[in-house]
């Protein structure tokens, strides 16, 4: 399966997940800042289903602050019923749009990271696919993960996945599952206790 097929399948899997959650689970705070689980789902839907005009208007109204506009768009999208969010993800699963700079690896990584932002607080298994996880880990340390990982965060550290044939970098070692490394690299403090090695303290300081 090529990367666009992986992205499409991840959107469908996310749709199945969102549709399966109770109102209480949807209202649970996610790992992504102050967003609820449902707002994370709203963000993933907005990335493919929001009209360009509506998104641009929110950027303008947010003082051209992209992060603020993104949060407002996610919250607006999250007002819809969970079933509608799931349906939109399925409808747009094969959307061919390729974002600038981060490209398709960025889209795949966004889905995998936000999937864990939803699953971890709810105590659900991550169910990440090893081939897709490797793509995202390579992307996060590859210097093009704008908006995902500040370049200084992984610099001078070595990351080693305990459950994948994957490692990167030189310096104090950080070991853990591929999923925990994915979340640690993207600044999710909840995953740091699942990592070990002399580099963990430095990674914690950089988040």
Short mmCIF file of C-alpha atoms in Angstrom, two decimals:
data_model
loop_
_atom_site.label_atom_id
_atom_site.label_comp_id
_atom_site.label_asym_id
_atom_site.label_seq_id
_atom_site.Cartn_x
_atom_site.Cartn_y
_atom_site.Cartn_z
CA UNK A 1 0.00 0.00 0.00
CA UNK A 2 1.40 3.42 -0.92
CA UNK A 3 1.27 6.34 1.50
CA UNK A 4 -1.96 7.82 0.07
CA UNK A 5 -3.65 4.47 0.65
CA UNK A 6 -2.33 4.45 4.22
CA UNK A 7 -3.75 7.93 4.80
CA UNK A 8 -7.15 6.89 3.44
CA UNK A 9 -7.24 3.81 5.65
CA UNK A 10 -6.22 5.81 8.72
CA UNK A 11 -9.05 8.27 8.09
CA UNK A 12 -11.51 5.38 7.88
CA UNK A 13 -10.12 3.82 11.04
CA UNK A 14 -10.44 7.17 12.82
CA UNK A 15 -14.03 7.41 11.60
CA UNK A 16 -14.78 3.99 13.10
CA UNK A 17 -13.17 5.06 16.37
CA UNK A 18 -15.05 8.36 16.65
CA UNK A 19 -18.35 6.67 15.85
CA UNK A 20 -17.79 4.11 18.61
CA UNK A 21 -17.26 6.61 21.44
CA UNK A 22 -19.82 7.60 24.06
CA UNK A 23 -20.70 11.25 24.79
CA UNK A 24 -18.60 11.03 27.96
CA UNK A 25 -15.59 9.73 26.02
CA UNK A 26 -15.99 12.43 23.37
CA UNK A 27 -15.98 15.09 26.10
CA UNK A 28 -12.79 13.72 27.69
CA UNK A 29 -9.75 15.96 27.54
CA UNK A 30 -7.28 14.68 24.93
CA UNK A 31 -3.47 14.76 24.99
CA UNK A 32 -3.56 17.70 22.55
CA UNK A 33 -3.56 20.83 24.67
CA UNK A 34 -6.98 21.86 25.92
CA UNK A 35 -8.86 20.05 23.15
CA UNK A 36 -11.44 17.43 23.98
CA UNK A 37 -11.46 14.12 22.15
CA UNK A 38 -14.27 15.41 19.96
CA UNK A 39 -12.35 18.59 19.13
CA UNK A 40 -9.38 16.48 18.02
CA UNK A 41 -11.78 14.63 15.74
CA UNK A 42 -13.08 18.01 14.55
CA UNK A 43 -9.54 19.05 13.66
CA UNK A 44 -8.96 15.89 11.61
CA UNK A 45 -12.23 16.47 9.76
CA UNK A 46 -11.50 20.15 9.19
CA UNK A 47 -8.16 19.25 7.61
CA UNK A 48 -10.00 17.64 4.68
CA UNK A 49 -13.63 18.83 4.79
CA UNK A 50 -13.54 22.53 5.72
CA UNK A 51 -14.02 24.94 2.84
CA UNK A 52 -11.03 27.07 1.94
CA UNK A 53 -13.09 30.24 2.26
CA UNK A 54 -14.25 29.43 5.79
CA UNK A 55 -10.72 28.56 6.87
CA UNK A 56 -9.30 31.77 5.40
CA UNK A 57 -11.97 33.86 7.11
CA UNK A 58 -11.10 32.31 10.47
CA UNK A 59 -7.41 33.02 9.90
CA UNK A 60 -8.23 36.68 9.26
CA UNK A 61 -10.53 36.89 12.29
CA UNK A 62 -7.82 35.26 14.41
CA UNK A 63 -5.35 38.01 13.57
CA UNK A 64 -3.50 35.73 11.14
CA UNK A 65 -2.56 33.45 14.04
CA UNK A 66 -2.67 30.02 12.35
CA UNK A 67 -2.73 28.05 15.60
CA UNK A 68 -5.59 30.10 17.00
CA UNK A 69 -7.52 29.79 13.75
CA UNK A 70 -6.90 26.05 13.71
CA UNK A 71 -8.25 25.71 17.25
CA UNK A 72 -11.35 27.74 16.39
CA UNK A 73 -11.97 25.69 13.26
CA UNK A 74 -11.63 22.43 15.21
CA UNK A 75 -14.06 23.66 17.86
CA UNK A 76 -16.56 24.78 15.22
CA UNK A 77 -16.35 21.43 13.42
CA UNK A 78 -16.72 19.56 16.73
CA UNK A 79 -20.21 21.03 17.22
CA UNK A 80 -21.45 18.50 14.69
CA UNK A 81 -22.67 15.07 15.85
CA UNK A 82 -19.99 12.39 16.09
CA UNK A 83 -21.74 10.35 13.40
CA UNK A 84 -21.49 13.29 11.00
CA UNK A 85 -17.77 13.73 11.75
CA UNK A 86 -17.22 10.04 11.04
CA UNK A 87 -19.19 10.26 7.80
CA UNK A 88 -17.12 13.25 6.64
CA UNK A 89 -13.87 11.41 7.35
CA UNK A 90 -15.07 8.49 5.25
CA UNK A 91 -16.34 10.75 2.50
CA UNK A 92 -12.98 12.51 2.25
CA UNK A 93 -10.79 9.50 3.03
CA UNK A 94 -9.18 9.55 -0.40
CA UNK A 95 -8.80 13.32 -0.67
CA UNK A 96 -5.65 13.80 -2.80
CA UNK A 97 -4.56 17.16 -1.32
CA UNK A 98 -0.83 17.22 -0.54
CA UNK A 99 0.14 19.89 2.02
CA UNK A 100 3.18 22.04 1.28
CA UNK A 101 6.45 21.25 3.10
CA UNK A 102 5.16 18.34 5.22
CA UNK A 103 3.52 16.51 2.30
CA UNK A 104 1.86 13.14 2.67
CA UNK A 105 4.14 12.00 5.55
CA UNK A 106 2.82 14.97 7.52
CA UNK A 107 -0.78 13.97 6.87
CA UNK A 108 -0.12 10.38 7.92
CA UNK A 109 1.69 11.53 11.04
CA UNK A 110 -1.11 13.95 11.96
CA UNK A 111 -3.61 11.10 11.86
CA UNK A 112 -1.42 8.75 13.89
CA UNK A 113 -0.48 11.28 16.56
CA UNK A 114 -4.01 12.61 16.97
CA UNK A 115 -5.31 9.06 17.04
CA UNK A 116 -3.19 8.58 20.15
CA UNK A 117 -4.33 11.93 21.53
CA UNK A 118 -7.76 10.30 21.52
CA UNK A 119 -6.91 6.73 22.49
CA UNK A 120 -4.46 7.23 25.34
CA UNK A 121 -6.72 9.24 27.69
CA UNK A 122 -9.49 6.70 27.06
CA UNK A 123 -7.24 3.71 27.82
CA UNK A 124 -7.69 2.27 24.32
CA UNK A 125 -4.96 0.22 22.58
CA UNK A 126 -3.02 2.19 19.99
CA UNK A 127 -3.20 -0.36 17.15
CA UNK A 128 -0.56 1.53 15.12
CA UNK A 129 0.81 -0.25 12.07
CA UNK A 130 4.62 -0.72 12.13
CA UNK A 131 5.17 0.35 8.50
CA UNK A 132 3.21 3.56 9.03
CA UNK A 133 4.88 4.25 12.35
CA UNK A 134 8.32 4.03 10.73
CA UNK A 135 7.29 6.57 8.09
CA UNK A 136 6.15 8.99 10.78
CA UNK A 137 9.24 8.54 12.94
CA UNK A 138 11.49 9.17 9.92
CA UNK A 139 9.42 12.26 9.11
CA UNK A 140 9.61 13.67 12.63
CA UNK A 141 13.42 13.54 12.76
CA UNK A 142 13.96 14.41 9.10
CA UNK A 143 13.95 18.20 9.40
CA UNK A 144 10.71 18.86 7.50
CA UNK A 145 8.22 18.31 10.30
CA UNK A 146 7.24 21.99 10.50
CA UNK A 147 4.53 22.44 13.11
CA UNK A 148 5.16 18.98 14.54
CA UNK A 149 8.65 19.06 16.07
CA UNK A 150 10.99 22.01 16.64
CA UNK A 151 14.33 21.13 15.06
CA UNK A 152 16.20 21.48 18.32
CA UNK A 153 14.05 18.90 20.12
CA UNK A 154 15.65 15.73 18.67
CA UNK A 155 19.08 17.29 18.02
CA UNK A 156 22.00 15.56 19.76
CA UNK A 157 19.87 12.69 21.04
CA UNK A 158 19.55 9.07 19.92
CA UNK A 159 16.12 7.46 19.65
CA UNK A 160 15.75 3.67 19.65
CA UNK A 161 12.45 1.84 19.16
CA UNK A 162 12.14 -1.32 21.26
CA UNK A 163 9.45 -2.88 19.09
CA UNK A 164 10.53 -1.72 15.63
CA UNK A 165 13.66 -1.97 13.53
CA UNK A 166 14.16 1.78 13.84
CA UNK A 167 16.75 4.07 15.41
CA UNK A 168 18.05 7.55 14.70
CA UNK A 169 20.61 10.04 15.95
CA UNK A 170 23.72 10.17 18.09
CA UNK A 171 24.01 11.15 21.72
CA UNK A 172 22.25 10.23 24.97
CA UNK A 173 19.83 7.39 24.25
CA UNK A 174 16.04 7.43 24.54
CA UNK A 175 14.40 4.00 24.29
CA UNK A 176 10.78 2.99 24.12
CA UNK A 177 8.06 1.68 21.90
CA UNK A 178 7.62 3.36 18.54
CA UNK A 179 4.33 4.79 19.79
CA UNK A 180 5.95 6.35 22.86
CA UNK A 181 8.76 7.82 20.74
CA UNK A 182 6.18 9.25 18.32
CA UNK A 183 4.38 11.00 21.15
CA UNK A 184 7.55 12.11 22.92
CA UNK A 185 8.92 13.68 19.75
CA UNK A 186 5.67 15.58 19.22
CA UNK A 187 5.68 16.94 22.76
CA UNK A 188 3.18 14.72 24.54
CA UNK A 189 4.44 14.62 28.12
CA UNK A 190 2.10 11.74 28.94
CA UNK A 191 4.41 9.41 27.01
CA UNK A 192 7.67 10.40 28.70
CA UNK A 193 7.23 7.96 31.60
CA UNK A 194 7.12 5.16 29.03
CA UNK A 195 10.61 6.05 27.80
CA UNK A 196 13.95 5.12 29.33
CA UNK A 197 17.60 6.04 28.89
CA UNK A 198 19.92 8.88 29.80
CA UNK A 199 18.42 11.17 27.14
CA UNK A 200 14.91 11.26 28.59
CA UNK A 201 15.65 14.02 31.08
CA UNK A 202 16.94 16.25 28.28
CA UNK A 203 13.94 15.50 26.08
CA UNK A 204 11.68 16.41 29.00
CA UNK A 205 13.45 19.77 29.35
CA UNK A 206 12.91 20.49 25.65
CA UNK A 207 9.14 19.98 25.71
#
